[in-house]
């Protein structure tokens, strides 16, 4: 299976935006379904 075949199996049903202060998830035919604050946790062990 080529890389082009792999990406051809993907659909355009959801979009995820991780680049803002909030994580946004859009669903096809539903619009924005998740708008939550993004969180980063760091362990200083």
PDB file of N, CA and C in Angstrom:
ATOM      1  N   UNK A   1       0.855  -1.174   0.000  1.00  0.00           N
ATOM      2  CA  UNK A   1       0.000   0.000   0.000  1.00  0.00           C
ATOM      3  C   UNK A   1       0.900   1.236   0.000  1.00  0.00           C
ATOM      4  N   UNK A   2       0.658   2.120  -0.938  1.00  0.00           N
ATOM      5  CA  UNK A   2       1.461   3.339  -1.013  1.00  0.00           C
ATOM      6  C   UNK A   2       0.909   4.400  -0.058  1.00  0.00           C
ATOM      7  N   UNK A   3       1.694   5.430   0.169  1.00  0.00           N
ATOM      8  CA  UNK A   3       1.268   6.531   1.024  1.00  0.00           C
ATOM      9  C   UNK A   3       0.041   7.218   0.443  1.00  0.00           C
ATOM     10  N   UNK A   4      -0.030   7.324  -0.887  1.00  0.00           N
ATOM     11  CA  UNK A   4      -1.184   7.953  -1.528  1.00  0.00           C
ATOM     12  C   UNK A   4      -2.448   7.132  -1.299  1.00  0.00           C
ATOM     13  N   UNK A   5      -2.335   5.793  -1.318  1.00  0.00           N
ATOM     14  CA  UNK A   5      -3.486   4.938  -1.031  1.00  0.00           C
ATOM     15  C   UNK A   5      -3.946   5.122   0.412  1.00  0.00           C
ATOM     16  N   UNK A   6      -2.989   5.240   1.330  1.00  0.00           N
ATOM     17  CA  UNK A   6      -3.324   5.428   2.744  1.00  0.00           C
ATOM     18  C   UNK A   6      -4.113   6.711   2.949  1.00  0.00           C
ATOM     19  N   UNK A   7      -3.629   7.825   2.413  1.00  0.00           N
ATOM     20  CA  UNK A   7      -4.322   9.096   2.586  1.00  0.00           C
ATOM     21  C   UNK A   7      -5.634   9.133   1.828  1.00  0.00           C
ATOM     22  N   UNK A   8      -5.772   8.333   0.784  1.00  0.00           N
ATOM     23  CA  UNK A   8      -7.035   8.254   0.062  1.00  0.00           C
ATOM     24  C   UNK A   8      -8.141   7.625   0.891  1.00  0.00           C
ATOM     25  N   UNK A   9      -7.782   6.824   1.907  1.00  0.00           N
ATOM     26  CA  UNK A   9      -8.778   6.193   2.772  1.00  0.00           C
ATOM     27  C   UNK A   9      -9.304   7.155   3.827  1.00  0.00           C
ATOM     28  N   UNK A  10      -8.604   8.243   4.073  1.00  0.00           N
ATOM     29  CA  UNK A  10      -9.033   9.207   5.080  1.00  0.00           C
ATOM     30  C   UNK A  10     -10.205  10.025   4.550  1.00  0.00           C
ATOM     31  N   UNK A  11     -11.046  10.461   5.465  1.00  0.00           N
ATOM     32  CA  UNK A  11     -12.194  11.272   5.084  1.00  0.00           C
ATOM     33  C   UNK A  11     -12.051  12.665   5.676  1.00  0.00           C
ATOM     34  N   UNK A  12     -12.925  13.548   5.282  1.00  0.00           N
ATOM     35  CA  UNK A  12     -12.914  14.925   5.768  1.00  0.00           C
ATOM     36  C   UNK A  12     -14.033  15.139   6.778  1.00  0.00           C
ATOM     37  N   UNK A  13     -14.197  14.220   7.719  1.00  0.00           N
ATOM     38  CA  UNK A  13     -15.304  14.293   8.666  1.00  0.00           C
ATOM     39  C   UNK A  13     -15.021  15.186   9.864  1.00  0.00           C
ATOM     40  N   UNK A  14     -13.751  15.297  10.301  1.00  0.00           N
ATOM     41  CA  UNK A  14     -13.434  16.130  11.461  1.00  0.00           C
ATOM     42  C   UNK A  14     -12.184  16.963  11.183  1.00  0.00           C
ATOM     43  N   UNK A  15     -12.061  18.045  11.929  1.00  0.00           N
ATOM     44  CA  UNK A  15     -10.853  18.879  11.880  1.00  0.00           C
ATOM     45  C   UNK A  15     -10.488  19.225  13.315  1.00  0.00           C
ATOM     46  N   UNK A  16      -9.204  19.154  13.642  1.00  0.00           N
ATOM     47  CA  UNK A  16      -8.726  19.452  14.992  1.00  0.00           C
ATOM     48  C   UNK A  16      -7.708  20.584  14.909  1.00  0.00           C
ATOM     49  N   UNK A  17      -7.934  21.647  15.673  1.00  0.00           N
ATOM     50  CA  UNK A  17      -7.031  22.798  15.717  1.00  0.00           C
ATOM     51  C   UNK A  17      -6.312  22.781  17.058  1.00  0.00           C
ATOM     52  N   UNK A  18      -5.022  22.458  17.048  1.00  0.00           N
ATOM     53  CA  UNK A  18      -4.230  22.405  18.278  1.00  0.00           C
ATOM     54  C   UNK A  18      -3.346  23.633  18.447  1.00  0.00           C
ATOM     55  N   UNK A  19      -3.467  24.620  17.573  1.00  0.00           N
ATOM     56  CA  UNK A  19      -2.528  25.724  17.553  1.00  0.00           C
ATOM     57  C   UNK A  19      -2.948  26.954  18.321  1.00  0.00           C
ATOM     58  N   UNK A  20      -4.003  26.887  19.094  1.00  0.00           N
ATOM     59  CA  UNK A  20      -4.468  28.067  19.817  1.00  0.00           C
ATOM     60  C   UNK A  20      -4.500  27.780  21.309  1.00  0.00           C
ATOM     61  N   UNK A  21      -4.948  28.738  22.105  1.00  0.00           N
ATOM     62  CA  UNK A  21      -5.076  28.537  23.550  1.00  0.00           C
ATOM     63  C   UNK A  21      -6.156  27.512  23.864  1.00  0.00           C
ATOM     64  N   UNK A  22      -7.107  27.354  22.959  1.00  0.00           N
ATOM     65  CA  UNK A  22      -8.152  26.343  23.111  1.00  0.00           C
ATOM     66  C   UNK A  22      -7.999  25.290  22.027  1.00  0.00           C
ATOM     67  N   UNK A  23      -8.293  24.038  22.368  1.00  0.00           N
ATOM     68  CA  UNK A  23      -8.330  22.965  21.382  1.00  0.00           C
ATOM     69  C   UNK A  23      -9.735  22.950  20.796  1.00  0.00           C
ATOM     70  N   UNK A  24      -9.818  23.067  19.475  1.00  0.00           N
ATOM     71  CA  UNK A  24     -11.101  23.114  18.781  1.00  0.00           C
ATOM     72  C   UNK A  24     -11.267  21.866  17.934  1.00  0.00           C
ATOM     73  N   UNK A  25     -12.452  21.276  17.974  1.00  0.00           N
ATOM     74  CA  UNK A  25     -12.767  20.126  17.131  1.00  0.00           C
ATOM     75  C   UNK A  25     -14.049  20.451  16.380  1.00  0.00           C
ATOM     76  N   UNK A  26     -13.960  20.394  15.057  1.00  0.00           N
ATOM     77  CA  UNK A  26     -15.111  20.615  14.196  1.00  0.00           C
ATOM     78  C   UNK A  26     -15.527  19.291  13.597  1.00  0.00           C
ATOM     79  N   UNK A  27     -16.831  19.044  13.510  1.00  0.00           N
ATOM     80  CA  UNK A  27     -17.354  17.826  12.907  1.00  0.00           C
ATOM     81  C   UNK A  27     -18.212  18.202  11.710  1.00  0.00           C
ATOM     82  N   UNK A  28     -18.031  17.467  10.621  1.00  0.00           N
ATOM     83  CA  UNK A  28     -18.787  17.720   9.403  1.00  0.00           C
ATOM     84  C   UNK A  28     -20.281  17.642   9.704  1.00  0.00           C
ATOM     85  N   UNK A  29     -21.021  18.584   9.218  1.00  0.00           N
ATOM     86  CA  UNK A  29     -22.478  18.690   9.380  1.00  0.00           C
ATOM     87  C   UNK A  29     -22.917  19.010  10.806  1.00  0.00           C
ATOM     88  N   UNK A  30     -21.979  19.199  11.739  1.00  0.00           N
ATOM     89  CA  UNK A  30     -22.341  19.543  13.118  1.00  0.00           C
ATOM     90  C   UNK A  30     -21.703  20.847  13.571  1.00  0.00           C
ATOM     91  N   UNK A  31     -20.613  21.241  12.940  1.00  0.00           N
ATOM     92  CA  UNK A  31     -19.907  22.445  13.344  1.00  0.00           C
ATOM     93  C   UNK A  31     -18.956  22.182  14.501  1.00  0.00           C
ATOM     94  N   UNK A  32     -18.766  23.196  15.326  1.00  0.00           N
ATOM     95  CA  UNK A  32     -17.843  23.106  16.459  1.00  0.00           C
ATOM     96  C   UNK A  32     -18.443  22.208  17.539  1.00  0.00           C
ATOM     97  N   UNK A  33     -17.744  21.132  17.892  1.00  0.00           N
ATOM     98  CA  UNK A  33     -18.264  20.205  18.902  1.00  0.00           C
ATOM     99  C   UNK A  33     -17.455  20.240  20.197  1.00  0.00           C
ATOM    100  N   UNK A  34     -16.205  20.692  20.144  1.00  0.00           N
ATOM    101  CA  UNK A  34     -15.379  20.811  21.351  1.00  0.00           C
ATOM    102  C   UNK A  34     -14.612  22.123  21.282  1.00  0.00           C
ATOM    103  N   UNK A  35     -14.661  22.889  22.352  1.00  0.00           N
ATOM    104  CA  UNK A  35     -13.890  24.131  22.491  1.00  0.00           C
ATOM    105  C   UNK A  35     -13.422  24.183  23.942  1.00  0.00           C
ATOM    106  N   UNK A  36     -12.284  23.557  24.212  1.00  0.00           N
ATOM    107  CA  UNK A  36     -11.774  23.423  25.570  1.00  0.00           C
ATOM    108  C   UNK A  36     -10.371  24.016  25.673  1.00  0.00           C
ATOM    109  N   UNK A  37     -10.005  24.536  26.843  1.00  0.00           N
ATOM    110  CA  UNK A  37      -8.646  25.059  27.028  1.00  0.00           C
ATOM    111  C   UNK A  37      -7.596  23.970  26.810  1.00  0.00           C
ATOM    112  N   UNK A  38      -6.516  24.340  26.130  1.00  0.00           N
ATOM    113  CA  UNK A  38      -5.394  23.418  25.937  1.00  0.00           C
ATOM    114  C   UNK A  38      -4.554  23.411  27.208  1.00  0.00           C
ATOM    115  N   UNK A  39      -4.059  22.247  27.593  1.00  0.00           N
ATOM    116  CA  UNK A  39      -3.281  22.103  28.824  1.00  0.00           C
ATOM    117  C   UNK A  39      -1.984  21.380  28.503  1.00  0.00           C
ATOM    118  N   UNK A  40      -0.891  21.876  29.079  1.00  0.00           N
ATOM    119  CA  UNK A  40       0.400  21.204  28.959  1.00  0.00           C
ATOM    120  C   UNK A  40       0.866  20.888  30.372  1.00  0.00           C
ATOM    121  N   UNK A  41       1.213  19.633  30.612  1.00  0.00           N
ATOM    122  CA  UNK A  41       1.706  19.214  31.928  1.00  0.00           C
ATOM    123  C   UNK A  41       3.173  18.837  31.806  1.00  0.00           C
ATOM    124  N   UNK A  42       3.990  19.302  32.757  1.00  0.00           N
ATOM    125  CA  UNK A  42       5.419  19.022  32.739  1.00  0.00           C
ATOM    126  C   UNK A  42       5.801  18.377  34.065  1.00  0.00           C
ATOM    127  N   UNK A  43       6.482  17.256  33.987  1.00  0.00           N
ATOM    128  CA  UNK A  43       6.977  16.584  35.184  1.00  0.00           C
ATOM    129  C   UNK A  43       8.431  16.989  35.405  1.00  0.00           C
ATOM    130  N   UNK A  44       8.764  17.401  36.615  1.00  0.00           N
ATOM    131  CA  UNK A  44      10.133  17.834  36.916  1.00  0.00           C
ATOM    132  C   UNK A  44      10.829  16.842  37.838  1.00  0.00           C
ATOM    133  N   UNK A  45      10.577  15.570  37.628  1.00  0.00           N
ATOM    134  CA  UNK A  45      11.204  14.515  38.448  1.00  0.00           C
ATOM    135  C   UNK A  45      12.691  14.470  38.256  1.00  0.00           C
TER     136      UNK A  45
END
